[in-house]
Amino acid sequence: MALYEEQNLRIYNSLSGKKESFTPVHEGHVGMYVCGPTVYSKVHLGNCRTFMSFDMVYRYFLHLGYKVRYVRNITDAGHLEDDADEGEDKISKKARLEKIEPMEVVQRYTTDFHNILRKFNFLPPSIEPTATGHIVEQIEIIKAILEKGYAYEKNGSVYFDVQKFDSDFEYGKLSGRRLEDMIANTRELTAQDEKNNPQDFALWKRAEPRHIMRWPSPWGEGFPGWHLECTVMSTKYLGETFDIHGGGMDLKFPHHECEIAQAEARYGQSPVRYWMHANMLTLNGRKMSKSTGNNLLPEEIFEGNNPILSKAYSPSVVRFFMMQAHYTSILDLSDDALLAAEKGYIRLMDALALLDSIPISEKSDVDLNAWKQRCYDALNDDFNTPILIAQLFEAVKWIHLAREGRQNLSADDKTNLESSLNAFVFDILGIQKPIAGTEASGKVDGLVQLLIDMRNKARADKDYATADQIRDTLAELGIQLKDGKEGTSYQL
């Protein structure tokens, strides 16, 4: 019997607004599509959180014994500024500003994306298709939607007719918006607007003379609409109806709403059974923004080269921090939160390292199978990683008690505990084992902090000679102390 047959997984479905038992389209198989990055700049930390959430979901399905086809696309064309139907393509704009080819932009930032995800210990998706690699399929689906009467052509562009679609289906069911309300709240069309209605969106856009990325089509040279590529690539590789579609909360409208409309217009049926949306990441209680300086890139965290954090943090610590919040919750990143996550991570890794030294008893004082099922119950409850981590620290407590001789573990339970912890921590949460010189130096953090406390006491006692000696000795070891308004920090 496969493990998934023993577990009752429930997923919060954004479409229905409630948790539902997971039943795949094809037994034993899972088809999952996640909207990938638009590769015109370095990957945003908030995007990393979204992709990390679905990496964990992917890992859990694999652990349960499902055969998974995980498709995560690369948007390398058609994504205009401000997610609109007018303006410049984000990649073309970057290419123009840097005076390089658009595909150089794509290659540069796709490589950056893969490098960052590799550091975070992501599993690669089954398929990673690109928008430019599916232009022919996008043209074909536009033809089909036109034939069915749900789109119209204007001056070389093709637009989706939202009102016509809404009269036969329902536009807005994912985001909970009513078309009548949207129309009432939209300013009147200007004479220059070629759309029939403001709510209509582009399936194909005519390329203006300055537009670099363009392809031939039955309607003239142009490029595909941003929403269209995901409909094409998801249904091509997963079928007209598949199990899970994921992405950030910010994509629910209009991107995912338009995806549903396009697929229903083309195939006459809903394309996805379970819509999943990950929530945003904030920084020090505020939205991340490059313009305000309240922003961090992943490598700035890893290197400690930023004015926001007191020190560098490893990818494993950052991943552990992100797994401590439910994927549907807003998560706030701060120095204090990362410091706490680092301490928790070190405690967990230290406990795993102590497993071998636990004495064996004939009988156990703990019900390991009940604990193991509680771990599964947490994951089965819409992938509740914070509850899972709480259960992991329950096991950490047992390990320390057993090592001190205050709790008994049988040989079988010790083996079961070790395999279960490895599965939950490394295989499912995707946390990496400590690497010598990085996470293993976490104990150094405690020692340095002890010396900082001793130096602070010496300064308070006006024993400046001792305080200076501590500072200078650490400096000789390559550890620089930094005194600031919020206290003393250090950098290796």
Short mmCIF file of C-alpha atoms in Angstrom, two decimals:
data_model
loop_
_atom_site.label_atom_id
_atom_site.label_comp_id
_atom_site.label_asym_id
_atom_site.label_seq_id
_atom_site.Cartn_x
_atom_site.Cartn_y
_atom_site.Cartn_z
CA MET A 1 0.00 0.00 0.00
CA ALA A 2 1.37 3.42 -0.98
CA LEU A 3 1.81 5.90 1.85
CA TYR A 4 -0.66 8.33 0.25
CA GLU A 5 -3.40 5.72 0.70
CA GLU A 6 -2.87 5.85 4.48
CA GLN A 7 -3.00 9.66 4.76
CA ASN A 8 -5.93 12.04 4.27
CA LEU A 9 -4.41 15.16 2.74
CA ARG A 10 -6.57 18.28 2.78
CA ILE A 11 -5.71 21.37 0.75
CA TYR A 12 -7.11 24.89 1.01
CA ASN A 13 -8.63 25.54 -2.40
CA SER A 14 -8.68 29.24 -3.28
CA LEU A 15 -11.46 28.54 -5.77
CA SER A 16 -13.91 27.16 -3.21
CA GLY A 17 -12.54 29.09 -0.23
CA LYS A 18 -12.29 25.98 1.96
CA LYS A 19 -10.14 22.96 2.71
CA GLU A 20 -10.90 19.95 0.57
CA SER A 21 -9.69 16.35 0.59
CA PHE A 22 -7.15 15.85 -2.15
CA THR A 23 -8.23 13.47 -4.90
CA PRO A 24 -6.03 13.55 -7.99
CA VAL A 25 -7.39 13.37 -11.52
CA HIS A 26 -5.41 10.16 -12.06
CA GLU A 27 -4.88 7.89 -9.07
CA GLY A 28 -1.29 7.78 -7.91
CA HIS A 29 -0.29 10.72 -10.10
CA VAL A 30 -0.13 14.46 -9.37
CA GLY A 31 0.02 17.21 -11.99
CA MET A 32 1.15 20.56 -10.55
CA TYR A 33 1.82 23.85 -12.33
CA VAL A 34 3.42 26.87 -10.63
CA CYS A 35 3.89 30.28 -12.25
CA GLY A 36 7.62 30.87 -12.52
CA PRO A 37 9.69 34.06 -12.68
CA THR A 38 9.80 36.79 -15.29
CA VAL A 39 13.55 36.78 -15.91
CA TYR A 40 14.44 40.46 -16.25
CA SER A 41 16.12 41.00 -12.85
CA LYS A 42 17.56 39.10 -9.91
CA VAL A 43 15.02 36.86 -8.20
CA HIS A 44 13.09 38.60 -5.44
CA LEU A 45 13.20 37.12 -1.92
CA GLY A 46 9.39 37.14 -1.79
CA ASN A 47 9.29 35.08 -4.97
CA CYS A 48 11.77 32.68 -3.38
CA ARG A 49 9.31 32.15 -0.55
CA THR A 50 6.53 31.27 -2.99
CA PHE A 51 8.71 28.83 -4.93
CA MET A 52 9.99 27.37 -1.66
CA SER A 53 6.45 26.69 -0.46
CA PHE A 54 5.68 24.72 -3.60
CA ASP A 55 9.04 22.95 -3.43
CA MET A 56 7.92 21.67 -0.02
CA VAL A 57 4.53 20.66 -1.47
CA TYR A 58 6.31 18.83 -4.31
CA ARG A 59 8.57 17.07 -1.81
CA TYR A 60 5.63 15.93 0.31
CA PHE A 61 3.81 14.45 -2.68
CA LEU A 62 6.98 12.55 -3.61
CA HIS A 63 7.35 11.36 -0.01
CA LEU A 64 3.78 10.05 -0.04
CA GLY A 65 4.62 7.94 -3.06
CA TYR A 66 2.87 9.89 -5.80
CA LYS A 67 4.35 10.09 -9.27
CA VAL A 68 4.53 13.88 -9.74
CA ARG A 69 4.85 15.98 -12.87
CA TYR A 70 5.80 19.42 -11.62
CA VAL A 71 5.80 22.16 -14.26
CA ARG A 72 7.22 25.61 -13.42
CA ASN A 73 7.56 28.00 -16.34
CA ILE A 74 10.01 30.74 -17.27
CA THR A 75 8.38 33.95 -18.54
CA ASP A 76 10.78 35.29 -21.15
CA ALA A 77 8.34 37.34 -23.27
CA GLY A 78 5.01 39.13 -23.15
CA HIS A 79 5.09 40.44 -19.58
CA LEU A 80 4.52 44.20 -19.86
CA GLU A 81 5.23 46.83 -17.23
CA ASP A 82 2.69 47.11 -14.38
CA ASP A 83 1.15 43.78 -15.51
CA ALA A 84 -0.88 45.73 -18.07
CA ASP A 85 -1.75 45.38 -21.77
CA GLU A 86 0.12 48.56 -22.69
CA GLY A 87 3.69 49.68 -22.16
CA GLU A 88 7.03 48.03 -22.71
CA ASP A 89 7.99 44.40 -22.27
CA LYS A 90 10.01 44.08 -19.05
CA ILE A 91 12.74 42.05 -20.72
CA SER A 92 12.91 44.31 -23.79
CA LYS A 93 13.19 47.35 -21.54
CA LYS A 94 16.08 45.81 -19.60
CA ALA A 95 17.80 44.88 -22.87
CA ARG A 96 17.40 48.42 -24.22
CA LEU A 97 18.74 50.01 -21.04
CA GLU A 98 21.76 47.71 -20.88
CA LYS A 99 22.29 47.70 -24.67
CA ILE A 100 22.27 43.93 -24.93
CA GLU A 101 20.08 41.33 -26.65
CA PRO A 102 16.82 40.37 -24.87
CA MET A 103 17.93 36.73 -24.78
CA GLU A 104 21.10 37.83 -22.96
CA VAL A 105 18.86 39.31 -20.29
CA VAL A 106 16.88 36.06 -20.18
CA GLN A 107 20.00 33.90 -19.93
CA ARG A 108 21.62 36.06 -17.25
CA TYR A 109 18.66 36.11 -14.90
CA THR A 110 17.55 32.54 -15.55
CA THR A 111 21.04 31.47 -14.47
CA ASP A 112 20.77 33.68 -11.37
CA PHE A 113 17.36 32.18 -10.59
CA HIS A 114 18.67 28.63 -10.81
CA ASN A 115 21.77 29.45 -8.73
CA ILE A 116 19.72 30.95 -5.90
CA LEU A 117 17.25 28.06 -5.86
CA ARG A 118 20.13 25.58 -5.83
CA LYS A 119 21.54 27.29 -2.73
CA PHE A 120 18.13 27.00 -1.09
CA ASN A 121 18.18 23.25 -1.87
CA PHE A 122 15.23 23.24 -4.29
CA LEU A 123 14.40 20.14 -6.28
CA PRO A 124 14.29 20.95 -10.01
CA PRO A 125 10.80 20.76 -11.58
CA SER A 126 9.93 17.94 -13.96
CA ILE A 127 9.57 20.42 -16.83
CA GLU A 128 10.61 24.09 -17.03
CA PRO A 129 9.09 25.41 -20.27
CA THR A 130 9.57 28.92 -21.64
CA ALA A 131 7.06 31.28 -23.21
CA THR A 132 9.23 31.82 -26.30
CA GLY A 133 9.43 28.06 -26.78
CA HIS A 134 5.65 27.83 -27.14
CA ILE A 135 4.73 30.65 -29.53
CA VAL A 136 3.19 28.24 -32.05
CA GLU A 137 0.94 26.66 -29.40
CA GLN A 138 -0.13 30.10 -28.17
CA ILE A 139 -1.11 31.17 -31.70
CA GLU A 140 -3.12 27.96 -32.12
CA ILE A 141 -5.10 28.46 -28.90
CA ILE A 142 -5.86 32.06 -29.91
CA LYS A 143 -7.26 30.78 -33.19
CA ALA A 144 -9.49 28.34 -31.29
CA ILE A 145 -10.77 31.01 -28.88
CA LEU A 146 -11.50 33.32 -31.83
CA GLU A 147 -13.45 30.55 -33.58
CA LYS A 148 -15.55 30.02 -30.45
CA GLY A 149 -16.42 33.71 -30.38
CA TYR A 150 -14.70 34.64 -27.13
CA ALA A 151 -12.09 36.95 -28.68
CA TYR A 152 -11.83 39.63 -31.36
CA GLU A 153 -9.06 41.16 -33.46
CA LYS A 154 -8.35 44.89 -33.59
CA ASN A 155 -5.52 46.46 -35.60
CA GLY A 156 -3.28 43.40 -35.36
CA SER A 157 -3.99 42.70 -31.68
CA VAL A 158 -6.36 40.03 -30.33
CA TYR A 159 -8.34 40.62 -27.15
CA PHE A 160 -10.34 38.26 -24.96
CA ASP A 161 -14.02 39.27 -24.80
CA VAL A 162 -14.71 39.12 -21.06
CA GLN A 163 -18.41 40.08 -21.28
CA LYS A 164 -19.12 37.43 -23.92
CA PHE A 165 -17.30 34.85 -21.82
CA ASP A 166 -19.15 35.90 -18.64
CA SER A 167 -22.50 35.42 -20.35
CA ASP A 168 -21.69 31.71 -20.83
CA PHE A 169 -19.34 30.97 -17.92
CA GLU A 170 -18.34 33.09 -14.90
CA TYR A 171 -15.51 35.60 -14.91
CA GLY A 172 -14.22 36.47 -11.42
CA LYS A 173 -15.01 33.25 -9.57
CA LEU A 174 -11.45 32.77 -8.30
CA SER A 175 -10.96 36.31 -6.99
CA GLY A 176 -14.59 36.76 -5.91
CA ARG A 177 -15.13 39.75 -8.20
CA ARG A 178 -18.30 40.38 -10.17
CA LEU A 179 -17.97 41.67 -13.70
CA GLU A 180 -20.83 44.14 -13.19
CA ASP A 181 -18.95 45.72 -10.27
CA MET A 182 -15.71 45.86 -12.24
CA ILE A 183 -17.47 47.60 -15.13
CA ALA A 184 -19.13 50.09 -12.78
CA ASN A 185 -15.79 50.95 -11.16
CA THR A 186 -13.89 51.40 -14.43
CA ARG A 187 -13.47 54.76 -16.04
CA GLU A 188 -15.00 55.20 -19.48
CA LEU A 189 -12.93 54.13 -22.44
CA THR A 190 -10.93 56.78 -24.20
CA ALA A 191 -11.32 57.10 -27.94
CA GLN A 192 -7.79 55.76 -28.43
CA ASP A 193 -8.45 52.47 -26.61
CA GLU A 194 -9.02 49.67 -29.10
CA LYS A 195 -10.57 47.27 -26.60
CA ASN A 196 -14.34 46.83 -26.62
CA ASN A 197 -14.33 46.94 -22.81
CA PRO A 198 -11.69 47.90 -20.21
CA GLN A 199 -11.88 44.41 -18.67
CA ASP A 200 -10.84 42.71 -21.91
CA PHE A 201 -7.25 41.52 -21.94
CA ALA A 202 -4.71 40.81 -24.66
CA LEU A 203 -4.16 37.36 -26.10
CA TRP A 204 -1.84 38.77 -28.76
CA LYS A 205 -0.38 42.27 -29.03
CA ARG A 206 0.70 44.02 -32.18
CA ALA A 207 4.40 44.91 -31.93
CA GLU A 208 5.12 48.62 -32.13
CA PRO A 209 8.22 49.62 -34.17
CA ARG A 210 10.35 49.94 -31.01
CA HIS A 211 9.36 46.51 -29.69
CA ILE A 212 12.34 44.17 -29.97
CA MET A 213 10.74 40.79 -29.29
CA ARG A 214 8.25 39.92 -32.05
CA TRP A 215 6.95 36.91 -33.93
CA PRO A 216 4.87 36.44 -37.10
CA SER A 217 1.21 35.52 -36.67
CA PRO A 218 -2.04 35.50 -38.69
CA TRP A 219 -2.71 38.99 -37.29
CA GLY A 220 0.71 40.46 -38.06
CA GLU A 221 3.97 40.67 -36.15
CA GLY A 222 3.52 40.76 -32.40
CA PHE A 223 3.94 38.88 -29.14
CA PRO A 224 1.69 36.80 -26.85
CA GLY A 225 -0.22 38.06 -23.85
CA TRP A 226 1.29 37.29 -20.44
CA HIS A 227 -1.74 35.32 -19.22
CA LEU A 228 -1.88 33.12 -22.30
CA GLU A 229 1.48 31.42 -21.91
CA CYS A 230 0.55 29.75 -18.61
CA THR A 231 -2.73 28.40 -20.00
CA VAL A 232 -0.86 26.93 -22.97
CA MET A 233 2.05 25.38 -21.07
CA SER A 234 0.02 24.03 -18.15
CA THR A 235 -2.55 22.27 -20.33
CA LYS A 236 0.04 21.04 -22.84
CA TYR A 237 2.03 19.17 -20.21
CA LEU A 238 -0.65 18.38 -17.63
CA GLY A 239 -3.87 18.00 -19.65
CA GLU A 240 -7.05 20.02 -20.09
CA THR A 241 -7.86 19.42 -16.40
CA PHE A 242 -5.08 18.90 -13.87
CA ASP A 243 -4.67 18.76 -10.12
CA ILE A 244 -2.90 21.82 -8.70
CA HIS A 245 -2.07 25.32 -9.90
CA GLY A 246 0.04 27.42 -7.57
CA GLY A 247 1.51 30.89 -7.39
CA GLY A 248 1.76 34.01 -5.28
CA MET A 249 -1.32 35.67 -3.82
CA ASP A 250 -0.66 38.68 -6.06
CA LEU A 251 -1.30 36.55 -9.16
CA LYS A 252 -4.85 35.57 -8.22
CA PHE A 253 -6.20 38.56 -10.13
CA PRO A 254 -5.89 39.19 -12.97
CA HIS A 255 -3.37 36.52 -14.02
CA HIS A 256 -4.98 33.36 -12.66
CA GLU A 257 -8.50 34.64 -13.28
CA CYS A 258 -7.58 35.15 -16.93
CA GLU A 259 -5.98 31.72 -17.11
CA ILE A 260 -9.24 30.13 -16.04
CA ALA A 261 -11.22 32.16 -18.57
CA GLN A 262 -8.89 31.26 -21.45
CA ALA A 263 -8.93 27.55 -20.64
CA GLU A 264 -12.71 27.40 -20.19
CA ALA A 265 -13.22 29.33 -23.44
CA ARG A 266 -10.94 26.89 -25.26
CA TYR A 267 -11.87 23.55 -23.64
CA GLY A 268 -15.28 24.22 -22.13
CA GLN A 269 -14.27 23.07 -18.66
CA SER A 270 -12.43 24.28 -15.58
CA PRO A 271 -8.69 23.61 -15.97
CA VAL A 272 -7.66 23.13 -12.32
CA ARG A 273 -9.07 21.21 -9.37
CA TYR A 274 -7.10 22.94 -6.58
CA TRP A 275 -5.84 26.51 -6.73
CA MET A 276 -3.15 27.26 -4.13
CA HIS A 277 -1.78 30.71 -3.29
CA ALA A 278 1.25 31.56 -1.15
CA ASN A 279 1.26 34.80 0.81
CA MET A 280 3.74 37.66 0.77
CA LEU A 281 6.99 38.27 2.62
CA THR A 282 7.49 41.61 4.37
CA LEU A 283 10.69 43.15 5.72
CA ASN A 284 10.71 44.76 9.17
CA GLY A 285 6.92 45.03 9.05
CA ARG A 286 6.77 46.82 5.70
CA LYS A 287 6.31 45.75 2.12
CA MET A 288 9.57 45.09 0.30
CA SER A 289 10.37 47.89 -2.11
CA LYS A 290 13.50 48.79 -4.07
CA SER A 291 12.47 52.45 -4.23
CA THR A 292 12.35 52.86 -0.44
CA GLY A 293 15.42 50.74 0.23
CA ASN A 294 13.36 48.28 2.26
CA ASN A 295 14.57 45.39 0.16
CA LEU A 296 16.94 42.43 0.39
CA LEU A 297 18.22 40.03 -2.25
CA PRO A 298 18.97 36.44 -1.23
CA GLU A 299 22.74 36.76 -1.78
CA GLU A 300 22.79 39.88 0.42
CA ILE A 301 21.50 37.72 3.27
CA PHE A 302 23.97 34.92 2.57
CA GLU A 303 26.93 37.33 2.41
CA GLY A 304 25.83 39.70 5.19
CA ASN A 305 26.49 42.61 2.84
CA ASN A 306 23.53 44.82 3.71
CA PRO A 307 22.61 47.62 6.14
CA ILE A 308 19.52 45.84 7.45
CA LEU A 309 20.83 42.64 9.07
CA SER A 310 23.52 42.35 11.75
CA LYS A 311 25.24 39.34 10.15
CA ALA A 312 25.12 36.81 7.34
CA TYR A 313 22.68 33.89 7.44
CA SER A 314 23.03 30.62 5.60
CA PRO A 315 20.46 29.44 3.03
CA SER A 316 19.47 26.62 5.40
CA VAL A 317 18.67 29.07 8.19
CA VAL A 318 16.62 31.24 5.83
CA ARG A 319 14.75 28.19 4.58
CA PHE A 320 14.10 27.02 8.15
CA PHE A 321 12.84 30.52 8.97
CA MET A 322 10.40 30.44 6.04
CA MET A 323 9.13 26.97 6.92
CA GLN A 324 8.18 28.24 10.40
CA ALA A 325 5.18 30.08 8.90
CA HIS A 326 2.24 28.60 7.03
CA TYR A 327 2.48 29.27 3.31
CA THR A 328 -0.84 31.19 3.31
CA SER A 329 0.29 33.56 6.11
CA ILE A 330 2.13 36.85 5.71
CA LEU A 331 5.68 36.34 6.99
CA ASP A 332 7.82 39.20 8.29
CA LEU A 333 11.57 38.94 7.90
CA SER A 334 13.76 40.77 10.40
CA ASP A 335 17.15 40.38 12.02
CA ASP A 336 15.55 39.21 15.28
CA ALA A 337 13.43 36.64 13.43
CA LEU A 338 16.45 35.27 11.56
CA LEU A 339 18.52 35.14 14.76
CA ALA A 340 15.75 33.15 16.46
CA ALA A 341 15.45 30.85 13.44
CA GLU A 342 19.22 30.29 13.46
CA LYS A 343 19.14 29.25 17.12
CA GLY A 344 16.25 26.88 16.42
CA TYR A 345 18.02 25.45 13.39
CA ILE A 346 21.23 24.84 15.36
CA ARG A 347 19.27 23.20 18.18
CA LEU A 348 17.56 20.89 15.71
CA MET A 349 20.79 19.97 13.93
CA ASP A 350 22.60 19.40 17.24
CA ALA A 351 19.86 17.04 18.38
CA LEU A 352 20.10 15.05 15.15
CA ALA A 353 23.85 14.77 15.66
CA LEU A 354 23.27 13.44 19.20
CA LEU A 355 21.02 10.58 18.07
CA ASP A 356 23.90 8.12 17.74
CA SER A 357 24.95 8.67 21.34
CA ILE A 358 21.54 7.88 22.85
CA PRO A 359 21.64 4.80 25.12
CA ILE A 360 19.29 1.97 24.16
CA SER A 361 16.65 0.57 26.52
CA GLU A 362 14.44 -2.49 26.33
CA LYS A 363 11.26 -0.43 26.37
CA SER A 364 10.31 3.10 25.31
CA ASP A 365 8.63 5.76 27.39
CA VAL A 366 7.25 7.48 24.29
CA ASP A 367 4.66 6.47 21.70
CA LEU A 368 6.71 7.10 18.60
CA ASN A 369 4.02 5.99 16.14
CA ALA A 370 1.55 8.47 17.62
CA TRP A 371 4.16 11.25 17.34
CA LYS A 372 4.90 10.28 13.75
CA GLN A 373 1.21 10.45 12.86
CA ARG A 374 0.95 13.88 14.48
CA CYS A 375 3.71 15.00 12.10
CA TYR A 376 1.75 13.62 9.16
CA ASP A 377 -1.46 15.19 10.50
CA ALA A 378 0.25 18.59 10.41
CA LEU A 379 1.32 18.15 6.79
CA ASN A 380 -2.06 16.67 5.84
CA ASP A 381 -3.71 19.82 7.20
CA ASP A 382 -2.87 21.97 4.17
CA PHE A 383 0.89 21.49 4.57
CA ASN A 384 1.06 23.04 8.04
CA THR A 385 4.84 23.29 8.45
CA PRO A 386 4.79 25.36 11.69
CA ILE A 387 2.87 22.58 13.47
CA LEU A 388 5.24 20.02 11.99
CA ILE A 389 8.24 21.96 13.31
CA ALA A 390 6.65 22.11 16.77
CA GLN A 391 6.42 18.32 16.66
CA LEU A 392 10.06 18.09 15.57
CA PHE A 393 11.10 20.02 18.67
CA GLU A 394 9.06 17.61 20.77
CA ALA A 395 11.39 14.91 19.41
CA VAL A 396 14.40 17.13 20.17
CA LYS A 397 13.30 17.22 23.80
CA TRP A 398 13.08 13.40 23.86
CA ILE A 399 16.60 13.11 22.43
CA HIS A 400 18.08 15.28 25.19
CA LEU A 401 16.12 13.48 27.91
CA ALA A 402 17.20 10.09 26.57
CA ARG A 403 20.83 11.17 26.38
CA GLU A 404 20.66 12.33 30.00
CA GLY A 405 19.15 8.99 31.01
CA ARG A 406 15.82 10.52 32.00
CA GLN A 407 13.82 8.86 29.22
CA ASN A 408 13.96 5.45 27.56
CA LEU A 409 14.07 4.62 23.85
CA SER A 410 14.14 1.11 22.45
CA ALA A 411 16.44 0.18 19.56
CA ASP A 412 13.50 0.00 17.14
CA ASP A 413 12.14 3.35 18.25
CA LYS A 414 15.56 4.96 17.97
CA THR A 415 15.88 3.69 14.39
CA ASN A 416 12.31 4.80 13.61
CA LEU A 417 12.91 8.23 15.15
CA GLU A 418 16.10 8.75 13.15
CA SER A 419 14.52 7.77 9.81
CA SER A 420 11.41 9.85 10.54
CA LEU A 421 13.39 12.96 11.47
CA ASN A 422 15.54 12.61 8.35
CA ALA A 423 12.38 12.32 6.23
CA PHE A 424 10.56 15.29 7.77
CA VAL A 425 13.57 17.61 8.12
CA PHE A 426 15.64 16.87 5.04
CA ASP A 427 13.33 15.19 2.51
CA ILE A 428 10.12 17.18 3.06
CA LEU A 429 11.11 20.54 4.58
CA GLY A 430 14.21 20.52 2.37
CA ILE A 431 16.51 21.73 5.15
CA GLN A 432 20.16 20.97 4.41
CA LYS A 433 22.50 19.27 6.82
CA PRO A 434 25.19 21.50 8.34
CA ILE A 435 28.28 22.10 6.24
CA ALA A 436 31.61 22.42 7.98
CA GLY A 437 32.61 26.07 8.25
CA THR A 438 29.09 27.44 7.79
CA GLU A 439 26.19 26.18 9.90
CA ALA A 440 28.61 24.18 12.05
CA SER A 441 30.07 27.52 13.08
CA GLY A 442 26.78 28.29 14.78
CA LYS A 443 28.39 27.32 18.06
CA VAL A 444 30.96 30.04 17.37
CA ASP A 445 28.05 32.47 17.40
CA GLY A 446 27.32 31.55 21.00
CA LEU A 447 30.96 31.92 22.01
CA VAL A 448 31.33 35.30 20.30
CA GLN A 449 28.10 36.49 21.92
CA LEU A 450 29.48 35.43 25.30
CA LEU A 451 32.61 37.51 24.67
CA ILE A 452 30.46 40.46 23.55
CA ASP A 453 28.53 40.21 26.83
CA MET A 454 31.81 40.10 28.79
CA ARG A 455 33.06 43.16 26.88
CA ASN A 456 29.81 45.03 27.54
CA LYS A 457 30.16 44.28 31.27
CA ALA A 458 33.79 45.45 31.22
CA ARG A 459 32.76 48.70 29.56
CA ALA A 460 29.94 49.18 32.06
CA ASP A 461 32.51 48.66 34.86
CA LYS A 462 34.83 51.16 33.09
CA ASP A 463 37.37 48.38 32.63
CA TYR A 464 38.30 49.66 29.19
CA ALA A 465 41.56 47.72 29.00
CA THR A 466 39.71 44.40 29.17
CA ALA A 467 37.04 45.61 26.74
CA ASP A 468 39.68 46.68 24.23
CA GLN A 469 41.57 43.40 24.67
CA ILE A 470 38.44 41.37 23.82
CA ARG A 471 37.78 43.54 20.76
CA ASP A 472 41.39 43.39 19.54
CA THR A 473 41.74 39.63 20.10
CA LEU A 474 38.57 38.95 18.12
CA ALA A 475 39.81 41.25 15.35
CA GLU A 476 43.03 39.21 15.14
CA LEU A 477 40.85 36.13 14.61
CA GLY A 478 39.03 37.86 11.76
CA ILE A 479 35.91 38.75 13.78
CA GLN A 480 34.98 42.42 13.54
CA LEU A 481 32.76 43.92 16.24
CA LYS A 482 30.30 46.64 15.22
CA ASP A 483 28.84 48.91 17.92
CA GLY A 484 25.48 50.43 17.04
CA LYS A 485 22.36 51.94 18.58
CA GLU A 486 20.80 48.49 19.00
CA GLY A 487 23.92 46.95 20.59
CA THR A 488 27.01 45.18 19.37
CA SER A 489 27.04 42.79 16.43
CA TYR A 490 29.86 41.04 14.65
CA GLN A 491 30.93 40.07 11.17
CA LEU A 492 33.30 37.29 10.12
#
